Amino acid sequence: MTMAGNGRELAASFDLERLTPEFYADPYPTYRALREIEPMKRLPNGAYFLTRYDDLVTAYKNTKAFSSDKKKEFAPKYGSSPLYEHHTTSLVFNDPPIHTRVRRLIMGALSPRAIAEMEGDLIRLVDSLLDRIATKRSFDLIGDFAAAIPIEVIGNLLDVPHDEREPLRDWSLAILGALEPVISEAAFARGNKAVEDFLSYLEVLVERRRAKPGNPERDVLTRLIQGEPNGERLSAKELLHNCIFLLNAGHETTTNLIGNGLVTLSAYPAERQRLIAQPELIKTAVEEMLRYESSNQLGNRMTVEPVELGGLQLPAGTPITLCIGAANRDPAQFPDPERFDIGRTPNRHLAFATGAHQCAGMALARLEGAIAVSRYLARFPRYAQSGEPVRGGRVRFRGFLSIPCVTGD
Ligand code: HEM
C-alpha cells in the first residue's frame, strides 16, 4: 500500500476504543494521518478526536465553552462509586469557580520558592539511587530509578513518613488506570479499592497533621489543611481527594518523562552524545523529551454551548478528546517535527496543556526531569538497554513498566 493510502486507512479506521498493539507501540503514524486527513475525527461513540496544535490551544483556552467538569461523562462509566467521587472532586475535572478556589490553594503550596528549596534533597535522592544502581550494574530503569524519584518527591511534599510510602505507587497506577477509554471489571474494582484504601490512609495522616502541623512553607498538606490567610479552605472531602490527585498527577507522568526521555536518547545516539558533551543543554533537552514522547497524551473536554472549532460547528454536549501527542508533532508549529532535537527552540509544546488547567506541577516536573536525566548521564554515560522495554499499554499515559538496563561500566 502507498504511504498516502496507508495514512487514509489509518485515519478512517481509527477508534479510541479499539486500538491495536501496533498503535500502542508507535501511535505517531496514526496521529499524523489523522492530523493530515481528519484533524477533527468523529469517533464511533460520537466524540471528536482533535490532533491539530491550534485547535488544542483554542479548546484549552476557552474554558467557558469547553468544560472540564466530568460529572455527566463519568456517571455512566463509574456509577456511584469511590472512583466517581474521586475523579469528580479533583480540581482537574472541575470548572471555575470550584476549580479556581482549589487551584489557588494548591498553587500556593507549589510556589517557585518552595520548589527551589527542594533541589538539594532531590539531588541527594537521585545520587543515592545511582549509588545503589552502580552496585548492581544490571537494573530496571523504571523500578530502580524513574518511579522511585517522584514517589519520594511527592511523599516529601505531603510529608508522608518514609516507611508508609510503599503502597502509593500501586494506588496511583490503579486510580489513573481507570481513566483509560475502556476498562475491565477487574481494573474498575482495583481502582475503587485503591481510592478506598488511599482515603483511609489519608484520613489518619490528616488527623496526625492537624494535631501536629508542619511548616506550611514546605509541607503542602499542612498548607492545604490551614488554607489561605483570607480564610479560604477546602472541605474535608476536597482536601482528601485533592491530596490523592496530587500524588497521582505528579507520579506516573514524571516517571514517564524520565523513562521515555532516556529511552529516546538511546534511540538517538548522536543526541545522547551531544547532551553528554554539552550538559548545559539539559533544559531544552527536557522540553524536547516532553514534546517528543509526552507522558500525558490525551486530555478531555465537553462543549457546554454551541461553538465553532476547526471549521466545524459543535453543538453543546459534544465530548472532545485533545490529542497532545499529535499536536506536539504538528509541522504547523514545530519545524521538522519528527526530528528529536535536544536544542530545539522555541518549543511551545503542550505536554503540560495550556490555559486555566495548565499543569500546576510543571516547575517541579521540569526540575525532577533535569536533575534525574543529567545526573544519570553524567554517572553512566555508557548505559545501555539490555532487553526489550515493557510498555504500560495505555493510550493516555504513555510510558514503560520496566526497562532492563546495564550501566555499561
Ligand atoms: C512530566 C510530568 C507531568 C506532565 C506531563 C503533566 C501533565 C499535565 C497536564 C497535561 C495537565 C492538564 C490536564 C487537563 O486539564 O486536561 C496537568 C494538570 C495538573 N498537574 Fe501535571 N503533569 C506532570 C507533573 C505534575 C506534577 C509533578 C504535579 C504536582 C506535584 C502535577 C500536578 C498537576 C495538577 C495539580 C494539575 C491540575 C491543574 C488544574 O486543573 O488546574 N503535575 N498536568
GROMACS .gro file of C-alpha atoms and ligand atoms in nm:
model
  452
    1MET     CA    1   0.000   0.000   0.000
    2THR     CA    2   0.124   0.355  -0.070
    3MET     CA    3   0.209   0.588   0.219
    4ALA     CA    4  -0.091   0.807   0.135
    5GLY     CA    5  -0.319   0.504   0.105
    6ASN     CA    6  -0.194   0.367   0.432
    7GLY     CA    7  -0.249   0.704   0.601
    8ARG     CA    8  -0.608   0.718   0.473
    9GLU     CA    9  -0.669   0.369   0.605
   10LEU     CA   10  -0.517   0.454   0.946
   11ALA     CA   11  -0.731   0.768   0.977
   12ALA     CA   12  -1.050   0.601   0.855
   13SER     CA   13  -1.024   0.301   1.088
   14PHE     CA   14  -0.913   0.492   1.399
   15ASP     CA   15  -1.126   0.421   1.705
   16LEU     CA   16  -1.003   0.509   2.054
   17GLU     CA   17  -1.198   0.214   2.189
   18ARG     CA   18  -1.035  -0.040   1.953
   19LEU     CA   19  -0.663   0.021   1.948
   20THR     CA   20  -0.409  -0.224   1.807
   21PRO     CA   21  -0.074  -0.343   1.952
   22GLU     CA   22   0.097  -0.154   1.665
   23PHE     CA   23  -0.073   0.165   1.779
   24TYR     CA   24   0.042   0.126   2.140
   25ALA     CA   25   0.399   0.062   2.020
   26ASP     CA   26   0.401   0.368   1.794
   27PRO     CA   27   0.089   0.588   1.775
   28TYR     CA   28   0.259   0.864   1.574
   29PRO     CA   29   0.190   0.738   1.219
   30THR     CA   30  -0.180   0.724   1.314
   31TYR     CA   31  -0.167   1.068   1.474
   32ARG     CA   32   0.000   1.207   1.165
   33ALA     CA   33  -0.260   1.053   0.935
   34LEU     CA   34  -0.541   1.193   1.148
   35ARG     CA   35  -0.385   1.541   1.159
   36GLU     CA   36  -0.342   1.544   0.781
   37ILE     CA   37  -0.665   1.376   0.674
   38GLU     CA   38  -0.925   1.406   0.954
   39PRO     CA   39  -0.794   1.655   1.213
   40MET     CA   40  -1.136   1.665   1.381
   41LYS     CA   41  -1.215   1.296   1.366
   42ARG     CA   42  -1.562   1.190   1.469
   43LEU     CA   43  -1.531   0.863   1.660
   44PRO     CA   44  -1.796   0.589   1.652
   45ASN     CA   45  -1.911   0.693   2.004
   46GLY     CA   46  -1.985   1.049   1.883
   47ALA     CA   47  -1.682   1.215   2.044
   48TYR     CA   48  -1.438   1.428   1.841
   49PHE     CA   49  -1.067   1.348   1.843
   50LEU     CA   50  -0.855   1.659   1.779
   51THR     CA   51  -0.496   1.644   1.657
   52ARG     CA   52  -0.401   1.996   1.532
   53TYR     CA   53  -0.193   2.217   1.760
   54ASP     CA   54  -0.400   2.532   1.702
   55ASP     CA   55  -0.730   2.353   1.769
   56LEU     CA   56  -0.599   2.220   2.101
   57VAL     CA   57  -0.481   2.565   2.209
   58THR     CA   58  -0.821   2.715   2.120
   59ALA     CA   59  -1.006   2.450   2.320
   60TYR     CA   60  -0.773   2.469   2.621
   61LYS     CA   61  -0.805   2.848   2.636
   62ASN     CA   62  -1.184   2.862   2.611
   63THR     CA   63  -1.294   2.720   2.947
   64LYS     CA   64  -1.640   2.874   2.904
   65ALA     CA   65  -1.731   2.662   2.601
   66PHE     CA   66  -1.502   2.363   2.670
   67SER     CA   67  -1.579   2.232   3.016
   68SER     CA   68  -1.355   2.008   3.227
   69ASP     CA   69  -1.638   1.902   3.457
   70LYS     CA   70  -1.674   1.526   3.417
   71LYS     CA   71  -1.984   1.454   3.627
   72LYS     CA   72  -2.203   1.375   3.324
   73GLU     CA   73  -1.939   1.170   3.145
   74PHE     CA   74  -1.825   0.970   3.446
   75ALA     CA   75  -2.172   0.886   3.582
   76PRO     CA   76  -2.235   0.603   3.332
   77LYS     CA   77  -1.871   0.490   3.340
   78TYR     CA   78  -1.826   0.469   3.718
   79GLY     CA   79  -2.182   0.473   3.859
   80SER     CA   80  -2.195   0.574   4.223
   81SER     CA   81  -1.851   0.456   4.329
   82PRO     CA   82  -1.534   0.575   4.503
   83LEU     CA   83  -1.376   0.632   4.161
   84TYR     CA   84  -1.666   0.860   4.064
   85GLU     CA   85  -1.636   1.062   4.384
   86HIS     CA   86  -1.260   1.088   4.349
   87HIS     CA   87  -1.234   1.194   3.988
   88THR     CA   88  -1.525   1.440   4.003
   89THR     CA   89  -1.382   1.609   4.314
   90SER     CA   90  -1.026   1.658   4.187
   91LEU     CA   91  -0.952   2.007   4.055
   92VAL     CA   92  -0.851   1.892   3.709
   93PHE     CA   93  -1.206   1.772   3.640
   94ASN     CA   94  -1.385   2.085   3.760
   95ASP     CA   95  -1.466   2.428   3.617
   96PRO     CA   96  -1.450   2.772   3.777
   97PRO     CA   97  -1.542   2.874   4.045
   98ILE     CA   98  -1.461   2.545   4.228
   99HIS     CA   99  -1.155   2.494   4.012
  100THR     CA  100  -1.023   2.846   4.074
  101ARG     CA  101  -1.054   2.814   4.451
  102VAL     CA  102  -0.886   2.473   4.479
  103ARG     CA  103  -0.616   2.562   4.227
  104ARG     CA  104  -0.524   2.879   4.418
  105LEU     CA  105  -0.465   2.675   4.734
  106ILE     CA  106  -0.258   2.412   4.555
  107MET     CA  107  -0.052   2.665   4.359
  108GLY     CA  108   0.024   2.846   4.684
  109ALA     CA  109   0.182   2.525   4.806
  110LEU     CA  110   0.382   2.474   4.485
  111SER     CA  111   0.537   2.821   4.472
  112PRO     CA  112   0.868   2.868   4.286
  113ARG     CA  113   1.037   2.926   4.622
  114ALA     CA  114   0.903   2.601   4.768
  115ILE     CA  115   1.023   2.416   4.458
  116ALA     CA  116   1.368   2.578   4.451
  117GLU     CA  117   1.411   2.463   4.811
  118MET     CA  118   1.359   2.102   4.705
  119GLU     CA  119   1.664   2.097   4.479
  120GLY     CA  120   1.919   1.988   4.741
  121ASP     CA  121   1.707   1.696   4.866
  122LEU     CA  122   1.631   1.595   4.510
  123ILE     CA  123   1.999   1.579   4.413
  124ARG     CA  124   2.075   1.369   4.722
  125LEU     CA  125   1.788   1.134   4.643
  126VAL     CA  126   1.891   1.088   4.277
  127ASP     CA  127   2.254   1.031   4.373
  128SER     CA  128   2.162   0.770   4.633
  129LEU     CA  129   1.956   0.581   4.373
  130LEU     CA  130   2.252   0.599   4.132
  131ASP     CA  131   2.485   0.466   4.405
  132ARG     CA  132   2.258   0.168   4.452
  133ILE     CA  133   2.239   0.107   4.074
  134ALA     CA  134   2.620   0.123   4.049
  135THR     CA  135   2.650  -0.174   4.287
  136LYS     CA  136   2.403  -0.379   4.078
  137ARG     CA  137   2.520  -0.289   3.726
  138SER     CA  138   2.211  -0.456   3.580
  139PHE     CA  139   1.889  -0.281   3.679
  140ASP     CA  140   1.539  -0.170   3.586
  141LEU     CA  141   1.540   0.193   3.478
  142ILE     CA  142   1.177   0.234   3.587
  143GLY     CA  143   1.161   0.044   3.919
  144ASP     CA  144   1.512   0.131   4.036
  145PHE     CA  145   1.516   0.490   3.918
  146ALA     CA  146   1.239   0.671   3.727
  147ALA     CA  147   0.949   0.562   3.951
  148ALA     CA  148   1.143   0.597   4.276
  149ILE     CA  149   1.205   0.972   4.225
  150PRO     CA  150   0.852   1.122   4.203
  151ILE     CA  151   0.718   0.895   4.479
  152GLU     CA  152   0.980   1.035   4.716
  153VAL     CA  153   0.934   1.392   4.595
  154ILE     CA  154   0.558   1.391   4.641
  155GLY     CA  155   0.595   1.190   4.960
  156ASN     CA  156   0.818   1.474   5.085
  157LEU     CA  157   0.576   1.738   4.957
  158LEU     CA  158   0.295   1.593   5.169
  159ASP     CA  159   0.542   1.472   5.433
  160VAL     CA  160   0.428   1.109   5.421
  161PRO     CA  161   0.657   0.909   5.655
  162HIS     CA  162   0.914   0.709   5.454
  163ASP     CA  163   0.802   0.370   5.577
  164GLU     CA  164   0.442   0.444   5.471
  165ARG     CA  165   0.518   0.525   5.105
  166GLU     CA  166   0.526   0.177   4.961
  167PRO     CA  167   0.159   0.142   4.859
  168LEU     CA  168   0.146   0.487   4.693
  169ARG     CA  169   0.271   0.375   4.354
  170ASP     CA  170   0.020   0.091   4.313
  171TRP     CA  171  -0.270   0.305   4.434
  172SER     CA  172  -0.182   0.573   4.188
  173LEU     CA  173  -0.142   0.332   3.894
  174ALA     CA  174  -0.480   0.175   3.972
  175ILE     CA  175  -0.666   0.505   4.004
  176LEU     CA  176  -0.520   0.658   3.688
  177GLY     CA  177  -0.553   0.328   3.500
  178ALA     CA  178  -0.929   0.358   3.546
  179LEU     CA  179  -0.922   0.670   3.324
  180GLU     CA  180  -0.839   0.466   3.013
  181PRO     CA  181  -1.112   0.486   2.744
  182VAL     CA  182  -1.216   0.124   2.808
  183ILE     CA  183  -1.164  -0.054   3.140
  184SER     CA  184  -1.220  -0.414   3.250
  185GLU     CA  185  -1.426  -0.518   3.554
  186ALA     CA  186  -1.100  -0.604   3.730
  187ALA     CA  187  -0.946  -0.262   3.657
  188PHE     CA  188  -1.263  -0.093   3.782
  189ALA     CA  189  -1.254  -0.297   4.106
  190ARG     CA  190  -0.881  -0.226   4.152
  191GLY     CA  191  -0.939   0.146   4.101
  192ASN     CA  192  -1.223   0.158   4.354
  193LYS     CA  193  -1.029  -0.038   4.613
  194ALA     CA  194  -0.728   0.192   4.564
  195VAL     CA  195  -0.942   0.504   4.624
  196GLU     CA  196  -1.088   0.348   4.941
  197ASP     CA  197  -0.751   0.239   5.079
  198PHE     CA  198  -0.593   0.570   4.991
  199LEU     CA  199  -0.876   0.763   5.163
  200SER     CA  200  -0.848   0.557   5.481
  201TYR     CA  201  -0.475   0.616   5.487
  202LEU     CA  202  -0.510   0.992   5.428
  203GLU     CA  203  -0.776   1.031   5.697
  204VAL     CA  204  -0.520   0.910   5.951
  205LEU     CA  205  -0.241   1.125   5.802
  206VAL     CA  206  -0.461   1.438   5.806
  207GLU     CA  207  -0.564   1.375   6.169
  208ARG     CA  208  -0.199   1.339   6.268
  209ARG     CA  209  -0.109   1.658   6.082
  210ARG     CA  210  -0.396   1.855   6.236
  211ALA     CA  211  -0.269   1.750   6.578
  212LYS     CA  212   0.091   1.831   6.487
  213PRO     CA  213   0.110   2.079   6.197
  214GLY     CA  214   0.424   2.100   5.983
  215ASN     CA  215   0.576   2.409   5.823
  216PRO     CA  216   0.319   2.537   5.569
  217GLU     CA  217   0.601   2.682   5.355
  218ARG     CA  218   0.735   2.333   5.282
  219ASP     CA  219   0.460   2.091   5.374
  220VAL     CA  220   0.176   2.102   5.124
  221LEU     CA  221  -0.061   1.901   5.342
  222THR     CA  222  -0.031   2.146   5.632
  223ARG     CA  223  -0.090   2.430   5.388
  224LEU     CA  224  -0.397   2.266   5.240
  225ILE     CA  225  -0.535   2.196   5.588
  226GLN     CA  226  -0.474   2.553   5.708
  227GLY     CA  227  -0.598   2.721   5.389
  228GLU     CA  228  -0.523   3.075   5.276
  229PRO     CA  229  -0.485   3.377   5.505
  230ASN     CA  230  -0.817   3.509   5.366
  231GLY     CA  231  -0.994   3.216   5.529
  232GLU     CA  232  -1.033   3.009   5.209
  233ARG     CA  233  -1.031   2.637   5.298
  234LEU     CA  234  -1.101   2.305   5.132
  235SER     CA  235  -1.387   2.092   5.260
  236ALA     CA  236  -1.282   1.760   5.420
  237LYS     CA  237  -1.380   1.573   5.102
  238GLU     CA  238  -1.197   1.818   4.873
  239LEU     CA  239  -0.889   1.800   5.089
  240LEU     CA  240  -0.859   1.421   5.079
  241HIS     CA  241  -0.940   1.379   4.711
  242ASN     CA  242  -0.705   1.657   4.603
  243CYS     CA  243  -0.421   1.502   4.805
  244ILE     CA  244  -0.483   1.179   4.617
  245PHE     CA  245  -0.494   1.375   4.294
  246LEU     CA  246  -0.162   1.549   4.367
  247LEU     CA  247   0.012   1.222   4.435
  248ASN     CA  248  -0.132   1.071   4.119
  249ALA     CA  249  -0.077   1.373   3.896
  250GLY     CA  250   0.287   1.401   3.983
  251HIS     CA  251   0.380   1.038   3.992
  252GLU     CA  252   0.325   0.837   3.673
  253THR     CA  253   0.367   1.142   3.448
  254THR     CA  254   0.709   1.225   3.589
  255THR     CA  255   0.819   0.860   3.592
  256ASN     CA  256   0.734   0.851   3.225
  257LEU     CA  257   0.914   1.175   3.147
  258ILE     CA  258   1.236   1.024   3.285
  259GLY     CA  259   1.183   0.676   3.135
  260ASN     CA  260   1.066   0.798   2.794
  261GLY     CA  261   1.341   1.058   2.785
  262LEU     CA  262   1.623   0.812   2.848
  263VAL     CA  263   1.481   0.556   2.603
  264THR     CA  264   1.450   0.826   2.336
  265LEU     CA  265   1.811   0.930   2.397
  266SER     CA  266   1.916   0.566   2.344
  267ALA     CA  267   1.730   0.565   2.014
  268TYR     CA  268   1.912   0.883   1.903
  269PRO     CA  269   2.280   0.819   1.990
  270ALA     CA  270   2.401   1.143   1.830
  271GLU     CA  271   2.164   1.349   2.050
  272ARG     CA  272   2.271   1.145   2.352
  273GLN     CA  273   2.639   1.221   2.280
  274ARG     CA  274   2.551   1.584   2.226
  275LEU     CA  275   2.388   1.606   2.570
  276ILE     CA  276   2.680   1.427   2.737
  277ALA     CA  277   2.923   1.669   2.568
  278GLN     CA  278   2.706   1.975   2.640
  279PRO     CA  279   2.528   1.917   2.973
  280GLU     CA  280   2.412   2.279   2.969
  281LEU     CA  281   2.155   2.172   2.707
  282ILE     CA  282   1.961   1.982   2.974
  283LYS     CA  283   1.678   2.238   2.994
  284THR     CA  284   1.597   2.236   2.623
  285ALA     CA  285   1.657   1.858   2.618
  286VAL     CA  286   1.388   1.802   2.884
  287GLU     CA  287   1.144   2.020   2.687
  288GLU     CA  288   1.215   1.813   2.376
  289MET     CA  289   1.158   1.488   2.569
  290LEU     CA  290   0.826   1.629   2.688
  291ARG     CA  291   0.729   1.723   2.332
  292TYR     CA  292   0.852   1.413   2.154
  293GLU     CA  293   0.714   1.143   2.386
  294SER     CA  294   0.458   1.326   2.601
  295SER     CA  295   0.380   1.126   2.911
  296ASN     CA  296   0.022   1.250   2.917
  297GLN     CA  297  -0.105   1.206   2.561
  298LEU     CA  298  -0.475   1.286   2.591
  299GLY     CA  299  -0.697   1.547   2.751
  300ASN     CA  300  -1.076   1.568   2.758
  301ARG     CA  301  -1.333   1.844   2.742
  302MET     CA  302  -1.709   1.868   2.686
  303THR     CA  303  -1.874   2.154   2.498
  304VAL     CA  304  -2.134   2.328   2.711
  305GLU     CA  305  -2.252   2.574   2.446
  306PRO     CA  306  -2.257   2.565   2.065
  307VAL     CA  307  -1.909   2.653   1.944
  308GLU     CA  308  -1.713   2.667   1.618
  309LEU     CA  309  -1.381   2.488   1.606
  310GLY     CA  310  -1.153   2.393   1.320
  311GLY     CA  311  -1.425   2.483   1.071
  312LEU     CA  312  -1.693   2.269   1.237
  313GLN     CA  313  -2.000   2.374   1.433
  314LEU     CA  314  -2.011   2.168   1.752
  315PRO     CA  315  -2.337   2.154   1.945
  316ALA     CA  316  -2.342   2.175   2.325
  317GLY     CA  317  -2.278   1.837   2.485
  318THR     CA  318  -2.008   1.719   2.239
  319PRO     CA  319  -1.729   1.518   2.407
  320ILE     CA  320  -1.383   1.619   2.285
  321THR     CA  321  -1.051   1.436   2.316
  322LEU     CA  322  -0.747   1.660   2.280
  323CYS     CA  323  -0.451   1.462   2.148
  324ILE     CA  324  -0.140   1.620   2.296
  325GLY     CA  325   0.082   1.353   2.138
  326ALA     CA  326  -0.036   1.454   1.789
  327ALA     CA  327  -0.036   1.832   1.847
  328ASN     CA  328   0.322   1.813   1.971
  329ARG     CA  329   0.429   1.685   1.630
  330ASP     CA  330   0.224   1.929   1.423
  331PRO     CA  331   0.451   2.072   1.147
  332ALA     CA  332   0.246   2.393   1.151
  333GLN     CA  333   0.401   2.463   1.494
  334PHE     CA  334   0.723   2.259   1.502
  335PRO     CA  335   0.960   2.260   1.201
  336ASP     CA  336   1.069   1.905   1.117
  337PRO     CA  337   0.853   1.767   1.400
  338GLU     CA  338   0.960   1.402   1.375
  339ARG     CA  339   1.319   1.505   1.447
  340PHE     CA  340   1.431   1.470   1.810
  341ASP     CA  341   1.647   1.780   1.865
  342ILE     CA  342   1.762   1.845   2.222
  343GLY     CA  343   1.846   2.206   2.136
  344ARG     CA  344   1.505   2.289   1.985
  345THR     CA  345   1.397   2.649   2.049
  346PRO     CA  346   1.132   2.774   2.059
  347ASN     CA  347   0.949   2.467   2.186
  348ARG     CA  348   0.599   2.564   2.291
  349HIS     CA  349   0.479   2.207   2.336
  350LEU     CA  350   0.152   2.118   2.503
  351ALA     CA  351   0.281   1.838   2.728
  352PHE     CA  352   0.157   2.039   3.028
  353ALA     CA  353  -0.151   2.164   2.836
  354THR     CA  354  -0.218   2.540   2.841
  355GLY     CA  355  -0.482   2.778   2.976
  356ALA     CA  356  -0.655   2.766   3.315
  357HIS     CA  357  -0.578   2.398   3.381
  358GLN     CA  358  -0.214   2.409   3.274
  359CYS     CA  359  -0.018   2.166   3.489
  360ALA     CA  360   0.024   2.307   3.839
  361GLY     CA  361   0.332   2.093   3.897
  362MET     CA  362   0.525   2.172   3.579
  363ALA     CA  363   0.810   2.357   3.751
  364LEU     CA  364   0.856   2.060   3.980
  365ALA     CA  365   0.834   1.808   3.695
  366ARG     CA  366   1.093   2.003   3.496
  367LEU     CA  367   1.329   2.014   3.793
  368GLU     CA  368   1.289   1.640   3.857
  369GLY     CA  369   1.343   1.560   3.488
  370ALA     CA  370   1.653   1.780   3.457
  371ILE     CA  371   1.822   1.650   3.773
  372ALA     CA  372   1.738   1.285   3.705
  373VAL     CA  373   1.849   1.280   3.341
  374SER     CA  374   2.160   1.494   3.379
  375ARG     CA  375   2.296   1.310   3.683
  376TYR     CA  376   2.217   0.973   3.531
  377LEU     CA  377   2.405   1.056   3.210
  378ALA     CA  378   2.699   1.202   3.398
  379ARG     CA  379   2.726   0.888   3.609
  380PHE     CA  380   2.658   0.622   3.345
  381PRO     CA  381   2.742   0.773   3.005
  382ARG     CA  382   2.775   0.423   2.856
  383TYR     CA  383   2.439   0.293   2.987
  384ALA     CA  384   2.261   0.054   2.752
  385GLN     CA  385   1.928  -0.121   2.733
  386SER     CA  386   1.981  -0.492   2.790
  387GLY     CA  387   1.635  -0.618   2.692
  388GLU     CA  388   1.310  -0.506   2.536
  389PRO     CA  389   1.140  -0.235   2.744
  390VAL     CA  390   0.787  -0.333   2.852
  391ARG     CA  391   0.521  -0.075   2.763
  392GLY     CA  392   0.242   0.023   3.003
  393GLY     CA  393  -0.012  -0.047   2.727
  394ARG     CA  394  -0.203   0.271   2.785
  395VAL     CA  395  -0.308   0.536   2.540
  396ARG     CA  396  -0.349   0.823   2.787
  397PHE     CA  397  -0.036   0.782   2.997
  398ARG     CA  398   0.245   0.681   2.765
  399GLY     CA  399   0.543   0.510   2.920
  400PHE     CA  400   0.712   0.188   3.024
  401LEU     CA  401   0.652  -0.052   3.311
  402SER     CA  402   1.011  -0.169   3.301
  403ILE     CA  403   1.328  -0.102   3.101
  404PRO     CA  404   1.608  -0.356   3.161
  405CYS     CA  405   1.942  -0.177   3.152
  406VAL     CA  406   2.311  -0.215   3.228
  407THR     CA  407   2.535   0.066   3.349
  408GLY     CA  408   2.799  -0.018   3.087
  409ASP     CA  409   3.079   0.022   3.344
  410HEM     C1  410   0.612   1.529   3.326
  410HEM     C2  411   0.529   1.540   3.423
  410HEM     C3  412   0.390   1.596   3.410
  410HEM     C4  413   0.311   1.607   3.298
  410HEM     C5  414   0.342   1.567   3.155
  410HEM     C6  415   0.186   1.668   3.344
  410HEM     C7  416   0.081   1.698   3.258
  410HEM     C8  417  -0.035   1.764   3.297
  410HEM     C9  418  -0.142   1.803   3.208
  410HEM    C10  419  -0.145   1.780   3.056
  410HEM    C11  420  -0.237   1.865   3.281
  410HEM    C12  421  -0.368   1.930   3.230
  410HEM    C13  422  -0.481   1.832   3.228
  410HEM    C14  423  -0.605   1.890   3.163
  410HEM     O1  424  -0.657   1.993   3.205
  410HEM     O2  425  -0.658   1.829   3.068
  410HEM    C15  426  -0.191   1.864   3.420
  410HEM    C16  427  -0.261   1.914   3.526
  410HEM    C17  428  -0.216   1.910   3.656
  410HEM     N1  429  -0.094   1.863   3.702
  410HEM    FE1  430   0.054   1.786   3.591
  410HEM     N2  431   0.192   1.689   3.478
  410HEM    C18  432   0.315   1.648   3.524
  410HEM    C19  433   0.363   1.653   3.653
  410HEM    C20  434   0.295   1.704   3.760
  410HEM    C21  435   0.347   1.716   3.895
  410HEM    C22  436   0.488   1.676   3.940
  410HEM    C23  437   0.245   1.768   3.972
  410HEM    C24  438   0.238   1.802   4.119
  410HEM    C25  439   0.317   1.774   4.211
  410HEM    C26  440   0.133   1.794   3.884
  410HEM    C27  441   0.015   1.848   3.924
  410HEM    C28  442  -0.088   1.882   3.839
  410HEM    C29  443  -0.211   1.945   3.884
  410HEM    C30  444  -0.246   1.984   4.028
  410HEM    C31  445  -0.291   1.962   3.769
  410HEM    C32  446  -0.432   2.020   3.762
  410HEM    C33  447  -0.427   2.164   3.726
  410HEM    C34  448  -0.564   2.223   3.705
  410HEM     O3  449  -0.659   2.152   3.672
  410HEM     O4  450  -0.573   2.344   3.723
  410HEM     N3  451   0.166   1.753   3.757
  410HEM     N4  452  -0.067   1.802   3.426
   0.00000   0.00000   0.00000
